[in-house]
Short mmCIF file of C-alpha atoms and ligand atoms in Angstrom, two decimals:
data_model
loop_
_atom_site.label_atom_id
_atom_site.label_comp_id
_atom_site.label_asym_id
_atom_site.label_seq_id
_atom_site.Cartn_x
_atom_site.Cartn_y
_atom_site.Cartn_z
CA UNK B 1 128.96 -48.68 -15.68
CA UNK B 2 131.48 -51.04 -17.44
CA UNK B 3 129.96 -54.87 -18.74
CA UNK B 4 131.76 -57.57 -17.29
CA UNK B 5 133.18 -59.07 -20.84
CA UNK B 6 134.44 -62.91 -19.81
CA UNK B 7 136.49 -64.56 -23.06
CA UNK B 8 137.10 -67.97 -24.14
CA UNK B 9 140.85 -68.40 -25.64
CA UNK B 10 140.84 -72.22 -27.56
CA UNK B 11 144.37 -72.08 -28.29
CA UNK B 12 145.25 -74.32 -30.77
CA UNK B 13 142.89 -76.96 -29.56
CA UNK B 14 139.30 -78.29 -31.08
CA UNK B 15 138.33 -80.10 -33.96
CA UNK B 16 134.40 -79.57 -35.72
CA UNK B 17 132.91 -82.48 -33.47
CA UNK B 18 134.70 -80.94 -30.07
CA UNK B 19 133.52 -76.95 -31.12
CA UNK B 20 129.97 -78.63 -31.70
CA UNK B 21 129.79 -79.83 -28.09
CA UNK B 22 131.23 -77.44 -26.40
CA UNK B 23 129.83 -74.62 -28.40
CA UNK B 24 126.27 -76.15 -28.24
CA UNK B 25 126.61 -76.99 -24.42
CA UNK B 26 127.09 -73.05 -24.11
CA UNK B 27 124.54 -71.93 -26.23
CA UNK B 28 122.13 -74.44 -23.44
CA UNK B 29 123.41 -72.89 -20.38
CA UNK B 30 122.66 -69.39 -21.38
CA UNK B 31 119.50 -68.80 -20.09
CA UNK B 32 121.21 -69.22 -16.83
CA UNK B 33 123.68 -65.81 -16.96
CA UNK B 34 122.32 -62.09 -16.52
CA UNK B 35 123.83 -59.44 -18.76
CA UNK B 36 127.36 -59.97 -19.24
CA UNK B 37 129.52 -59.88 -22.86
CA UNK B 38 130.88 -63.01 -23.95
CA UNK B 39 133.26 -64.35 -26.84
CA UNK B 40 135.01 -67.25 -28.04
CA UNK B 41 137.82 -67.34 -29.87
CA UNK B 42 138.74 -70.37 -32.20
CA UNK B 43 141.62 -70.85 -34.90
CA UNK B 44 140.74 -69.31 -38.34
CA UNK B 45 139.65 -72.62 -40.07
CA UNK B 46 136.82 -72.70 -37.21
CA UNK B 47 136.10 -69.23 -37.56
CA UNK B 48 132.59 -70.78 -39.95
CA UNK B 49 131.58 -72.81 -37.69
CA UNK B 50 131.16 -69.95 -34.29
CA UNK B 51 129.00 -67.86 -36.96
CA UNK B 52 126.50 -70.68 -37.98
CA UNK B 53 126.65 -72.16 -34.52
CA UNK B 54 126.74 -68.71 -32.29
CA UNK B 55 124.84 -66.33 -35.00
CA UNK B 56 121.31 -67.06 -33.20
CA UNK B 57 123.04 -66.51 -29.20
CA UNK B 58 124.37 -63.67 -27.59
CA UNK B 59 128.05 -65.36 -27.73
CA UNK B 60 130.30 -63.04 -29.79
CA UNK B 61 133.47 -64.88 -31.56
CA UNK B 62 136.92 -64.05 -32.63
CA UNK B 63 140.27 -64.46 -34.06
CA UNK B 64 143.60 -65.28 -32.43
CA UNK B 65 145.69 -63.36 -34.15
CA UNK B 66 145.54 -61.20 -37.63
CA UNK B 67 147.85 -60.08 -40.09
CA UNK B 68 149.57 -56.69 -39.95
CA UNK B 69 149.32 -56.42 -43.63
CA UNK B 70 145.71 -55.74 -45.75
CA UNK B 71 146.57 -58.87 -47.74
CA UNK B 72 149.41 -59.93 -50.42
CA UNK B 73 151.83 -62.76 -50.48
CA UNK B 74 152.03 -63.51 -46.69
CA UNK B 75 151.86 -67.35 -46.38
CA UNK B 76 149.71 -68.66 -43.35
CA UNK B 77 148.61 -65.27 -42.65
CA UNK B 78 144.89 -64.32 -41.86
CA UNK B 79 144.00 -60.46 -42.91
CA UNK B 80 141.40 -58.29 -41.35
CA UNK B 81 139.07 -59.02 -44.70
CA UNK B 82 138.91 -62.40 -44.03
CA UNK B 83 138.07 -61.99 -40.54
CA UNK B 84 134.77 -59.95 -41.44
CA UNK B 85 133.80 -62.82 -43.72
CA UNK B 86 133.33 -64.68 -40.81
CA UNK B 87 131.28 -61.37 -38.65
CA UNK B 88 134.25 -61.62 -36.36
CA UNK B 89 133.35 -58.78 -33.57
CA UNK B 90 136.40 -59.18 -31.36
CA UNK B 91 140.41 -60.11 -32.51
CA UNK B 92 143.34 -61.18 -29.69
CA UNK B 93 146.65 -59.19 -30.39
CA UNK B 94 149.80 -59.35 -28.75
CA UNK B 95 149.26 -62.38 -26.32
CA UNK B 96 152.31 -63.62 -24.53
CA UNK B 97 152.52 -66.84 -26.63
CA UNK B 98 152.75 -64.32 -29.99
CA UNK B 99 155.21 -62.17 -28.58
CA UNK B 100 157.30 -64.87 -27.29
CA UNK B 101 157.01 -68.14 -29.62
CA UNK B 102 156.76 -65.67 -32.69
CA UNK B 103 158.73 -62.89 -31.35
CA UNK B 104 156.20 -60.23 -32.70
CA UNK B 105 157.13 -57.12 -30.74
CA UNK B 106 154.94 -53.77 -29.65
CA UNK B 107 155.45 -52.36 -33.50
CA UNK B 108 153.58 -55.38 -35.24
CA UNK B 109 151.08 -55.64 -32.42
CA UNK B 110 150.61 -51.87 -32.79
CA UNK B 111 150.16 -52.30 -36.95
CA UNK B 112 147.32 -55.36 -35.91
CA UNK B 113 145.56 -52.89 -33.52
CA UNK B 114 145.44 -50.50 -36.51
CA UNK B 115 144.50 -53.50 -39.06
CA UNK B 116 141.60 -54.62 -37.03
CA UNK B 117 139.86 -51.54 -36.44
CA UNK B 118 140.38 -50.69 -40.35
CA UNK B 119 137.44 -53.68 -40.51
CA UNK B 120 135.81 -52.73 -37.02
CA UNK B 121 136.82 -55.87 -35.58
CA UNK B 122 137.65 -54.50 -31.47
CA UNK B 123 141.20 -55.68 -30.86
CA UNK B 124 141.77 -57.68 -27.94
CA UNK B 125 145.07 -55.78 -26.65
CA UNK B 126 147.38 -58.36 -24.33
CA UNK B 127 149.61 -57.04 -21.77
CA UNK B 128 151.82 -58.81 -19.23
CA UNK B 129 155.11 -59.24 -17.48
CA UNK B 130 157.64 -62.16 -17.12
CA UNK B 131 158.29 -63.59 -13.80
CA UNK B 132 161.90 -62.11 -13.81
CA UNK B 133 160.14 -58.50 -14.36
CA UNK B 134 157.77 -59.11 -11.73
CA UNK B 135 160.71 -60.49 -9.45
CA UNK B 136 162.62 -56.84 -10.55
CA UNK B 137 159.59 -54.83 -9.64
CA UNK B 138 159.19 -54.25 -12.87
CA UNK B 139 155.66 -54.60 -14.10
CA UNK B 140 153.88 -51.73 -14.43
CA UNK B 141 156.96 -50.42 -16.20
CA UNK B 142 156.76 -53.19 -18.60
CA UNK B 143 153.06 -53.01 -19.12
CA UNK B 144 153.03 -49.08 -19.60
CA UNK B 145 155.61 -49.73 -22.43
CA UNK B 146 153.51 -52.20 -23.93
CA UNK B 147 150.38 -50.12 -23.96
CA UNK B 148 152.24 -46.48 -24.94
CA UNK B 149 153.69 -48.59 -28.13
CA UNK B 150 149.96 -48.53 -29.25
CA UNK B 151 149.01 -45.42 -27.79
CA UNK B 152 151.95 -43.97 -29.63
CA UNK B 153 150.92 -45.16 -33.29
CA UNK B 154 146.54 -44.74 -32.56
CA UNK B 155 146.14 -42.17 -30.50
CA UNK B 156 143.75 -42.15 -27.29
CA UNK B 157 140.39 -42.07 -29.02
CA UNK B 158 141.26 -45.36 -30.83
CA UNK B 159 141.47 -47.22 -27.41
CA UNK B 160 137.88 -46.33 -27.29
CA UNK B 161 136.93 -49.64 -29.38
CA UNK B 162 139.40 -51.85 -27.68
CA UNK B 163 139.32 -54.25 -24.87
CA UNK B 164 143.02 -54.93 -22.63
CA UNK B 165 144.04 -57.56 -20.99
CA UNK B 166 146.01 -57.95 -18.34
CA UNK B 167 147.90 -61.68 -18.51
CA UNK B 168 151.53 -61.89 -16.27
CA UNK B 169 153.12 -64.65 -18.24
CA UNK B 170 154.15 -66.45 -15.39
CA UNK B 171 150.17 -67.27 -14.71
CA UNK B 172 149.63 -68.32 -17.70
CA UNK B 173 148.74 -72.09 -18.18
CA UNK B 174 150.67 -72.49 -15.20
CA UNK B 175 148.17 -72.81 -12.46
CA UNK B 176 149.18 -69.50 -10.98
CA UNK B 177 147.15 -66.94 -10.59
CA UNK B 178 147.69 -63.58 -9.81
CA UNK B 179 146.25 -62.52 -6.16
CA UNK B 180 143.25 -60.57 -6.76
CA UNK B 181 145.17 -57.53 -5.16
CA UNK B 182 148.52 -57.98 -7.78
CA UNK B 183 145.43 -57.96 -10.32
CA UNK B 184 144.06 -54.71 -9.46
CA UNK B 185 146.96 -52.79 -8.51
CA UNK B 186 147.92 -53.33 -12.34
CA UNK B 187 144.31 -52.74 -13.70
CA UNK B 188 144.25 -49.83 -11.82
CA UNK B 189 147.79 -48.73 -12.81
CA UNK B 190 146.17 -49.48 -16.97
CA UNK B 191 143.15 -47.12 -16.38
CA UNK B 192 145.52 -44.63 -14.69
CA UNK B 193 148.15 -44.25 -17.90
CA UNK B 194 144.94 -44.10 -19.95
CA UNK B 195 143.28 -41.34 -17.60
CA UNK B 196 146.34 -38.92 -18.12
CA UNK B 197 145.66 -39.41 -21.66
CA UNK B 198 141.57 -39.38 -21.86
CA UNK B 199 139.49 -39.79 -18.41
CA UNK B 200 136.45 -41.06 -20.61
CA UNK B 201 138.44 -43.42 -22.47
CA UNK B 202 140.01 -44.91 -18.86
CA UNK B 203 136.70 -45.22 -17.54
CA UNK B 204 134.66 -47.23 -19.74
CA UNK B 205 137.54 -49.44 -20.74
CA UNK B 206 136.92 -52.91 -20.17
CA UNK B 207 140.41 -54.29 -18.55
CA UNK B 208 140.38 -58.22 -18.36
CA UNK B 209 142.37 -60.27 -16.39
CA UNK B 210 144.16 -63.59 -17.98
CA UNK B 211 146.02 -66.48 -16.07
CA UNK B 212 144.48 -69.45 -14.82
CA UNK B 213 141.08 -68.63 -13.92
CA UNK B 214 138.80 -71.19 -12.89
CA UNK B 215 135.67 -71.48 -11.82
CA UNK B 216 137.51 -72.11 -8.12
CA UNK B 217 138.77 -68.50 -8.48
CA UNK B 218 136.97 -66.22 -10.80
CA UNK B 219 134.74 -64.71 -8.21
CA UNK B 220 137.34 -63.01 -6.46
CA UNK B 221 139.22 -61.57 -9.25
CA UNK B 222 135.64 -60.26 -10.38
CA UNK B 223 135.32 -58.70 -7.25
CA UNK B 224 138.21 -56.36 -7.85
CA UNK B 225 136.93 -52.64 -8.73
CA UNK B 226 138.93 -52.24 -11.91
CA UNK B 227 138.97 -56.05 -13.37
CA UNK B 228 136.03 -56.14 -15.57
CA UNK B 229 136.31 -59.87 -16.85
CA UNK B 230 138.50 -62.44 -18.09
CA UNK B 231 140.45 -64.02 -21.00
CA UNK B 232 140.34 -67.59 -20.08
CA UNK B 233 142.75 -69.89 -21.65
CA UNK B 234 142.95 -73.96 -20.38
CA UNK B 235 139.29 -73.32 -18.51
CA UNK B 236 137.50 -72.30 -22.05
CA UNK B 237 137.57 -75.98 -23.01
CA UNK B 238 135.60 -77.17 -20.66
CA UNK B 239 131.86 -75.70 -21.64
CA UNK B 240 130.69 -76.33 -17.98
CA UNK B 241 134.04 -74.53 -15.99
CA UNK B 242 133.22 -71.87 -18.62
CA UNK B 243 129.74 -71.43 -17.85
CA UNK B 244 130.57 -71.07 -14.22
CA UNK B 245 133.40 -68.42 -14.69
CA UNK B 246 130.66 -66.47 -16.51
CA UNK B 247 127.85 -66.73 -13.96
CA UNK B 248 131.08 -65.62 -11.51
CA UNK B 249 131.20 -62.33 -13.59
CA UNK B 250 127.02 -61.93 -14.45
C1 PEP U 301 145.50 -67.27 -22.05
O1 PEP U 301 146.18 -67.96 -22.77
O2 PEP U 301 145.06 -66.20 -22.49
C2 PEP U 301 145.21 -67.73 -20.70
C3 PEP U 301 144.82 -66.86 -19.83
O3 PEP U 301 145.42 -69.09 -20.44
P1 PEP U 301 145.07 -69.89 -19.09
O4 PEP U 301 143.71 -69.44 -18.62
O5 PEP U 301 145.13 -71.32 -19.47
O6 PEP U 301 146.14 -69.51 -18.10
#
């Protein structure tokens, strides 16, 4: 039986007094969610403050991105090292806003798949389509191609210690969400391409959904046999709409 997993995606948003709220309003509201697994993910210079803040709670925390590279002269760049300094458990690669504003493409997200588990941090793997390729008919061709970059370079048994997410671009920040039905019908086409590779590995993965969920609509998604959480984006800011999309998935 698969956890419900139901992530917290800051963005580039936050400062130390903000992250203390929010991150101590969550730690209060706890009490009030069965078992589910939960993370937040905050820019590296926060990174500190989720460990002595979140250390004590349940709450797991991670990066937004890592470096491809094991270290060297890579200005701005975060490597997998620094990320255990701060007991990161979880790392985000590939989301739409990397591939797109940064133009990192299915090689370099592939290299930070195999550059977070060199530290056992679980990469976070993001998936999704454009509106055009969803208007084309597109999507499950574009997320299979996404996902058999990786599966190409790791190998089946890696996915094992990984998490996907499923986030169509066009949902993203945008207010849109998928239906619950366009969301399974690609979670279920995910655990399929893994199946034909490893029917274990397809089964336990835990395949979140991403794009605009609020507390309004995270129960249905949730309901949806093969979505097993959420990466939450604009929602994550708001302790209280956060706390409500996780009692939605506990
Ligand atoms: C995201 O950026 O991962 C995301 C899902 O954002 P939002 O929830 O704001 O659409």
């Amino acid at each position: 039986m698969r956890r419900k997993f139901v992530a917290g995606n800051w963005k580039m948003h936050g400062s130390l007094a903000e992250n203390q709220t929010r991150l101590s309003q969550l730690a209060k509201g706890l009490s009030q969610l069965k078992t589910l697994d939960m993370a937040v993910f905050s820019t590296a210079p926060y990174l500190f403050q989720c460990k002595s803040l979140l250390a004590a709670t349940p709450v797991k925390w991670g990066a937004q991105n890592i470096s491809e590279h094991a270290q060297g002269a890579f200005t701005g760049e975060t490597s997998v090292a620094m990320l255990q300094d701060f007991s990161c458990d979880y790392v985000i690669i590939g989301h739409s806003e990397r591939r797109e504003l940064f133009a990192e493409n299915d090689a370099q997200v592939a290299a930070k798949f195999v550059q977070a588990q060199t530290g056992n941090i679980t990469p976070i793997l993001c998936v999704g389509e454009s509106l055009q390729q969803r208007e084309a008919g597109t999507t499950v061709e574009v997320i299979s191609r996404q996902i058999q970059a990786v599966l190409d370079v790791v190998g089946i048994q890696k996915f094992a210690q990984a998490v996907i997410a499923y986030e169509p671009i066009w949902a993203i920040g945008t207010g849109k969400t998928a239906t619950p039905q366009q969301a399974q019908e690609v979670h279920s086409a995910i655990r399929s391409l893994l199946a034909k590779n490893d029917q274990c590995v397809a089964q336990n993965m835990q395949i979140l959904y991403g794009g605009s969920v609020k507390p309004g609509n995270a129960a249905e998604i949730f309901a949806q046999p093969d979505v097993d959480g959420a990466l939450v984006g604009g929602a994550s800011l708001n302790a209280g709409d956060f706390m409500e999309i996780c009692k939605a998935a506990s």
